[in-house]
């Protein structure tokens, strides 16, 4: 019986047309999915900073490839790179580079539609192997963060939004 329900959800998900304001997931669901991909028993770790960068790349590539919003929350161009403020607040009790204790969290892992799961697995394979520091430096070299921050000094506070269109324009240009 569960198999039928799961297939029904996946089928609905894969044929469902989304519009700009029609959300399928929240940033917390995507963060929980990312966290669920880690195997802490084998030594996998993730810091709040790295989680932020992975959320950014998931949203950027999902919107670029499918022209669909993955989650409807702002991504802002903060000092250390792109940040989803709600997930920053969620993990604000942990220092930026310290590890999130995955086994101590109550994560609610969403069932992703197949095309989304395939893309997010690809994002994790490409970006997930890198350190938080590397991903921060990478986002600092890319146009969406740089253009959004403009002439702000490197360590100046900013809550400017990195727009979906800016992400799509940039990642489409490098996805040839």
PDB file of C-alpha atoms in Angstrom:
ATOM      1  CA  UNK A   1       0.000   0.000   0.000  1.00  0.00           C
ATOM      2  CA  UNK A   2       2.823   2.438   0.769  1.00  0.00           C
ATOM      3  CA  UNK A   3       4.363   1.729  -2.607  1.00  0.00           C
ATOM      4  CA  UNK A   4       1.186   2.889  -4.346  1.00  0.00           C
ATOM      5  CA  UNK A   5       1.059   6.049  -2.257  1.00  0.00           C
ATOM      6  CA  UNK A   6       4.717   6.797  -2.864  1.00  0.00           C
ATOM      7  CA  UNK A   7       4.361   6.198  -6.589  1.00  0.00           C
ATOM      8  CA  UNK A   8       1.285   8.396  -6.639  1.00  0.00           C
ATOM      9  CA  UNK A   9       3.191  11.203  -4.954  1.00  0.00           C
ATOM     10  CA  UNK A  10       6.124  10.838  -7.314  1.00  0.00           C
ATOM     11  CA  UNK A  11       3.875  10.676 -10.361  1.00  0.00           C
ATOM     12  CA  UNK A  12       1.986  13.751  -9.185  1.00  0.00           C
ATOM     13  CA  UNK A  13       5.259  15.486  -8.520  1.00  0.00           C
ATOM     14  CA  UNK A  14       6.788  14.662 -11.883  1.00  0.00           C
ATOM     15  CA  UNK A  15       3.807  15.868 -13.937  1.00  0.00           C
ATOM     16  CA  UNK A  16       2.798  18.781 -11.751  1.00  0.00           C
ATOM     17  CA  UNK A  17       3.384  22.164 -13.363  1.00  0.00           C
ATOM     18  CA  UNK A  18       4.811  24.721 -10.989  1.00  0.00           C
ATOM     19  CA  UNK A  19       4.696  28.437 -11.336  1.00  0.00           C
ATOM     20  CA  UNK A  20       7.017  31.013  -9.785  1.00  0.00           C
ATOM     21  CA  UNK A  21       4.954  31.287  -6.598  1.00  0.00           C
ATOM     22  CA  UNK A  22       3.959  27.628  -6.413  1.00  0.00           C
ATOM     23  CA  UNK A  23       6.381  26.009  -3.973  1.00  0.00           C
ATOM     24  CA  UNK A  24       7.061  22.365  -3.709  1.00  0.00           C
ATOM     25  CA  UNK A  25       9.644  22.396  -0.925  1.00  0.00           C
ATOM     26  CA  UNK A  26      10.866  24.616   1.867  1.00  0.00           C
ATOM     27  CA  UNK A  27      14.503  25.447   2.461  1.00  0.00           C
ATOM     28  CA  UNK A  28      14.314  23.354   5.643  1.00  0.00           C
ATOM     29  CA  UNK A  29      13.142  20.315   3.669  1.00  0.00           C
ATOM     30  CA  UNK A  30      16.018  20.705   1.221  1.00  0.00           C
ATOM     31  CA  UNK A  31      18.469  21.258   4.097  1.00  0.00           C
ATOM     32  CA  UNK A  32      17.115  18.112   5.763  1.00  0.00           C
ATOM     33  CA  UNK A  33      17.495  16.195   2.505  1.00  0.00           C
ATOM     34  CA  UNK A  34      21.115  17.361   2.221  1.00  0.00           C
ATOM     35  CA  UNK A  35      21.788  16.343   5.831  1.00  0.00           C
ATOM     36  CA  UNK A  36      20.189  12.946   5.220  1.00  0.00           C
ATOM     37  CA  UNK A  37      22.692  12.269   2.429  1.00  0.00           C
ATOM     38  CA  UNK A  38      25.593  12.324   4.883  1.00  0.00           C
ATOM     39  CA  UNK A  39      26.810   9.199   6.612  1.00  0.00           C
ATOM     40  CA  UNK A  40      28.115  10.397   9.955  1.00  0.00           C
ATOM     41  CA  UNK A  41      29.073   6.816  10.888  1.00  0.00           C
ATOM     42  CA  UNK A  42      31.639   6.839   8.093  1.00  0.00           C
ATOM     43  CA  UNK A  43      32.959  10.266   9.038  1.00  0.00           C
ATOM     44  CA  UNK A  44      30.894  12.566   6.819  1.00  0.00           C
ATOM     45  CA  UNK A  45      30.574  16.036   8.332  1.00  0.00           C
ATOM     46  CA  UNK A  46      28.989  19.335   7.383  1.00  0.00           C
ATOM     47  CA  UNK A  47      29.194  22.810   8.857  1.00  0.00           C
ATOM     48  CA  UNK A  48      26.470  25.475   8.724  1.00  0.00           C
ATOM     49  CA  UNK A  49      28.601  27.368   6.187  1.00  0.00           C
ATOM     50  CA  UNK A  50      28.867  24.370   3.856  1.00  0.00           C
ATOM     51  CA  UNK A  51      25.150  23.630   4.217  1.00  0.00           C
ATOM     52  CA  UNK A  52      24.402  27.218   3.126  1.00  0.00           C
ATOM     53  CA  UNK A  53      26.527  26.868   0.003  1.00  0.00           C
ATOM     54  CA  UNK A  54      24.932  23.521  -0.901  1.00  0.00           C
ATOM     55  CA  UNK A  55      21.446  25.029  -0.491  1.00  0.00           C
ATOM     56  CA  UNK A  56      22.489  27.843  -2.799  1.00  0.00           C
ATOM     57  CA  UNK A  57      23.816  25.506  -5.479  1.00  0.00           C
ATOM     58  CA  UNK A  58      20.719  23.285  -5.239  1.00  0.00           C
ATOM     59  CA  UNK A  59      18.452  26.300  -5.813  1.00  0.00           C
ATOM     60  CA  UNK A  60      20.667  27.813  -8.519  1.00  0.00           C
ATOM     61  CA  UNK A  61      20.991  24.657 -10.579  1.00  0.00           C
ATOM     62  CA  UNK A  62      17.352  23.605 -10.109  1.00  0.00           C
ATOM     63  CA  UNK A  63      16.157  26.968 -11.371  1.00  0.00           C
ATOM     64  CA  UNK A  64      18.707  26.992 -14.202  1.00  0.00           C
ATOM     65  CA  UNK A  65      17.919  23.485 -15.459  1.00  0.00           C
ATOM     66  CA  UNK A  66      14.153  23.267 -14.859  1.00  0.00           C
ATOM     67  CA  UNK A  67      13.140  26.943 -14.705  1.00  0.00           C
ATOM     68  CA  UNK A  68      11.405  26.029 -11.450  1.00  0.00           C
ATOM     69  CA  UNK A  69      11.955  27.415  -7.980  1.00  0.00           C
ATOM     70  CA  UNK A  70      13.145  24.681  -5.612  1.00  0.00           C
ATOM     71  CA  UNK A  71      12.206  26.637  -2.477  1.00  0.00           C
ATOM     72  CA  UNK A  72      10.675  30.090  -2.187  1.00  0.00           C
ATOM     73  CA  UNK A  73      13.044  31.841   0.168  1.00  0.00           C
ATOM     74  CA  UNK A  74      15.521  34.601  -0.433  1.00  0.00           C
ATOM     75  CA  UNK A  75      19.172  33.826  -0.821  1.00  0.00           C
ATOM     76  CA  UNK A  76      21.199  36.798   0.322  1.00  0.00           C
ATOM     77  CA  UNK A  77      24.760  37.845  -0.546  1.00  0.00           C
ATOM     78  CA  UNK A  78      26.358  37.815   2.904  1.00  0.00           C
ATOM     79  CA  UNK A  79      30.033  38.257   3.712  1.00  0.00           C
ATOM     80  CA  UNK A  80      30.779  34.514   3.612  1.00  0.00           C
ATOM     81  CA  UNK A  81      28.750  33.919   0.455  1.00  0.00           C
ATOM     82  CA  UNK A  82      25.128  33.087  -0.318  1.00  0.00           C
ATOM     83  CA  UNK A  83      22.875  32.492   2.712  1.00  0.00           C
ATOM     84  CA  UNK A  84      19.276  31.376   3.239  1.00  0.00           C
ATOM     85  CA  UNK A  85      18.430  33.431   6.354  1.00  0.00           C
ATOM     86  CA  UNK A  86      15.917  30.949   7.835  1.00  0.00           C
ATOM     87  CA  UNK A  87      18.493  28.164   7.749  1.00  0.00           C
ATOM     88  CA  UNK A  88      21.140  30.481   9.148  1.00  0.00           C
ATOM     89  CA  UNK A  89      18.837  31.148  12.122  1.00  0.00           C
ATOM     90  CA  UNK A  90      18.080  27.428  12.443  1.00  0.00           C
ATOM     91  CA  UNK A  91      21.761  26.593  12.946  1.00  0.00           C
ATOM     92  CA  UNK A  92      22.912  29.876  14.519  1.00  0.00           C
ATOM     93  CA  UNK A  93      23.786  28.080  17.775  1.00  0.00           C
ATOM     94  CA  UNK A  94      26.636  26.357  15.883  1.00  0.00           C
ATOM     95  CA  UNK A  95      29.736  28.299  14.853  1.00  0.00           C
ATOM     96  CA  UNK A  96      30.174  28.782  11.117  1.00  0.00           C
ATOM     97  CA  UNK A  97      32.877  26.140  10.570  1.00  0.00           C
ATOM     98  CA  UNK A  98      31.889  23.695  13.336  1.00  0.00           C
ATOM     99  CA  UNK A  99      30.178  20.454  12.436  1.00  0.00           C
ATOM    100  CA  UNK A 100      26.431  20.050  12.661  1.00  0.00           C
ATOM    101  CA  UNK A 101      25.729  17.050  14.910  1.00  0.00           C
ATOM    102  CA  UNK A 102      23.472  15.249  12.465  1.00  0.00           C
ATOM    103  CA  UNK A 103      22.576  12.425  14.855  1.00  0.00           C
ATOM    104  CA  UNK A 104      21.197  14.990  17.343  1.00  0.00           C
ATOM    105  CA  UNK A 105      18.830  16.574  14.816  1.00  0.00           C
ATOM    106  CA  UNK A 106      15.245  15.721  14.098  1.00  0.00           C
ATOM    107  CA  UNK A 107      15.247  15.898  10.304  1.00  0.00           C
ATOM    108  CA  UNK A 108      12.143  15.488   8.189  1.00  0.00           C
ATOM    109  CA  UNK A 109      13.410  14.129   4.891  1.00  0.00           C
ATOM    110  CA  UNK A 110      11.052  14.958   2.020  1.00  0.00           C
ATOM    111  CA  UNK A 111      10.227  12.637  -0.827  1.00  0.00           C
ATOM    112  CA  UNK A 112      11.632  14.435  -3.834  1.00  0.00           C
ATOM    113  CA  UNK A 113      10.256  14.050  -7.321  1.00  0.00           C
ATOM    114  CA  UNK A 114      12.651  11.945  -9.437  1.00  0.00           C
ATOM    115  CA  UNK A 115      14.025  14.743 -11.631  1.00  0.00           C
ATOM    116  CA  UNK A 116      14.705  16.932  -8.591  1.00  0.00           C
ATOM    117  CA  UNK A 117      16.356  14.109  -6.682  1.00  0.00           C
ATOM    118  CA  UNK A 118      18.537  13.254  -9.661  1.00  0.00           C
ATOM    119  CA  UNK A 119      19.665  16.868 -10.019  1.00  0.00           C
ATOM    120  CA  UNK A 120      20.282  17.341  -6.284  1.00  0.00           C
ATOM    121  CA  UNK A 121      22.336  14.142  -6.210  1.00  0.00           C
ATOM    122  CA  UNK A 122      24.413  15.600  -9.036  1.00  0.00           C
ATOM    123  CA  UNK A 123      24.855  18.863  -7.123  1.00  0.00           C
ATOM    124  CA  UNK A 124      25.967  16.892  -4.057  1.00  0.00           C
ATOM    125  CA  UNK A 125      28.404  14.826  -6.150  1.00  0.00           C
ATOM    126  CA  UNK A 126      29.978  17.954  -7.636  1.00  0.00           C
ATOM    127  CA  UNK A 127      29.974  20.369  -4.708  1.00  0.00           C
ATOM    128  CA  UNK A 128      29.554  18.118  -1.664  1.00  0.00           C
ATOM    129  CA  UNK A 129      33.106  16.786  -1.750  1.00  0.00           C
ATOM    130  CA  UNK A 130      34.551  20.273  -1.218  1.00  0.00           C
ATOM    131  CA  UNK A 131      35.181  22.068   2.060  1.00  0.00           C
ATOM    132  CA  UNK A 132      33.091  24.984   3.296  1.00  0.00           C
ATOM    133  CA  UNK A 133      36.085  27.261   2.744  1.00  0.00           C
ATOM    134  CA  UNK A 134      36.474  26.139  -0.879  1.00  0.00           C
ATOM    135  CA  UNK A 135      32.753  26.620  -1.570  1.00  0.00           C
ATOM    136  CA  UNK A 136      32.823  30.076   0.013  1.00  0.00           C
ATOM    137  CA  UNK A 137      35.735  31.098  -2.207  1.00  0.00           C
ATOM    138  CA  UNK A 138      34.011  29.587  -5.245  1.00  0.00           C
ATOM    139  CA  UNK A 139      30.818  31.586  -4.679  1.00  0.00           C
ATOM    140  CA  UNK A 140      32.927  34.722  -4.202  1.00  0.00           C
ATOM    141  CA  UNK A 141      34.403  34.242  -7.702  1.00  0.00           C
ATOM    142  CA  UNK A 142      31.005  33.754  -9.357  1.00  0.00           C
ATOM    143  CA  UNK A 143      28.925  36.581 -10.811  1.00  0.00           C
ATOM    144  CA  UNK A 144      25.678  36.166  -8.827  1.00  0.00           C
ATOM    145  CA  UNK A 145      27.345  36.903  -5.480  1.00  0.00           C
ATOM    146  CA  UNK A 146      29.779  39.472  -6.908  1.00  0.00           C
ATOM    147  CA  UNK A 147      27.127  41.423  -8.842  1.00  0.00           C
ATOM    148  CA  UNK A 148      24.680  41.388  -5.950  1.00  0.00           C
ATOM    149  CA  UNK A 149      27.259  42.767  -3.538  1.00  0.00           C
ATOM    150  CA  UNK A 150      28.487  45.325  -6.057  1.00  0.00           C
ATOM    151  CA  UNK A 151      31.067  47.680  -4.582  1.00  0.00           C
ATOM    152  CA  UNK A 152      30.547  46.639  -0.961  1.00  0.00           C
ATOM    153  CA  UNK A 153      33.771  45.988   0.942  1.00  0.00           C
ATOM    154  CA  UNK A 154      34.501  42.278   1.412  1.00  0.00           C
ATOM    155  CA  UNK A 155      33.422  42.178   5.072  1.00  0.00           C
ATOM    156  CA  UNK A 156      30.518  44.632   4.866  1.00  0.00           C
ATOM    157  CA  UNK A 157      27.149  43.360   6.012  1.00  0.00           C
ATOM    158  CA  UNK A 158      24.552  42.895   3.285  1.00  0.00           C
ATOM    159  CA  UNK A 159      21.049  41.505   3.002  1.00  0.00           C
ATOM    160  CA  UNK A 160      20.780  42.049  -0.751  1.00  0.00           C
ATOM    161  CA  UNK A 161      18.992  39.209  -2.520  1.00  0.00           C
ATOM    162  CA  UNK A 162      20.766  37.129  -5.141  1.00  0.00           C
ATOM    163  CA  UNK A 163      17.958  36.886  -7.672  1.00  0.00           C
ATOM    164  CA  UNK A 164      16.921  33.708  -9.406  1.00  0.00           C
ATOM    165  CA  UNK A 165      17.359  35.389 -12.780  1.00  0.00           C
ATOM    166  CA  UNK A 166      20.932  36.352 -11.948  1.00  0.00           C
ATOM    167  CA  UNK A 167      21.636  32.741 -10.929  1.00  0.00           C
ATOM    168  CA  UNK A 168      20.047  31.381 -14.093  1.00  0.00           C
ATOM    169  CA  UNK A 169      21.871  33.819 -16.343  1.00  0.00           C
ATOM    170  CA  UNK A 170      25.240  32.899 -14.862  1.00  0.00           C
ATOM    171  CA  UNK A 171      24.822  29.130 -14.531  1.00  0.00           C
ATOM    172  CA  UNK A 172      23.270  28.860 -18.006  1.00  0.00           C
ATOM    173  CA  UNK A 173      26.384  30.551 -19.377  1.00  0.00           C
ATOM    174  CA  UNK A 174      28.708  27.998 -17.791  1.00  0.00           C
ATOM    175  CA  UNK A 175      26.482  24.976 -18.538  1.00  0.00           C
ATOM    176  CA  UNK A 176      27.388  24.557 -22.201  1.00  0.00           C
TER     177      UNK A 176
END
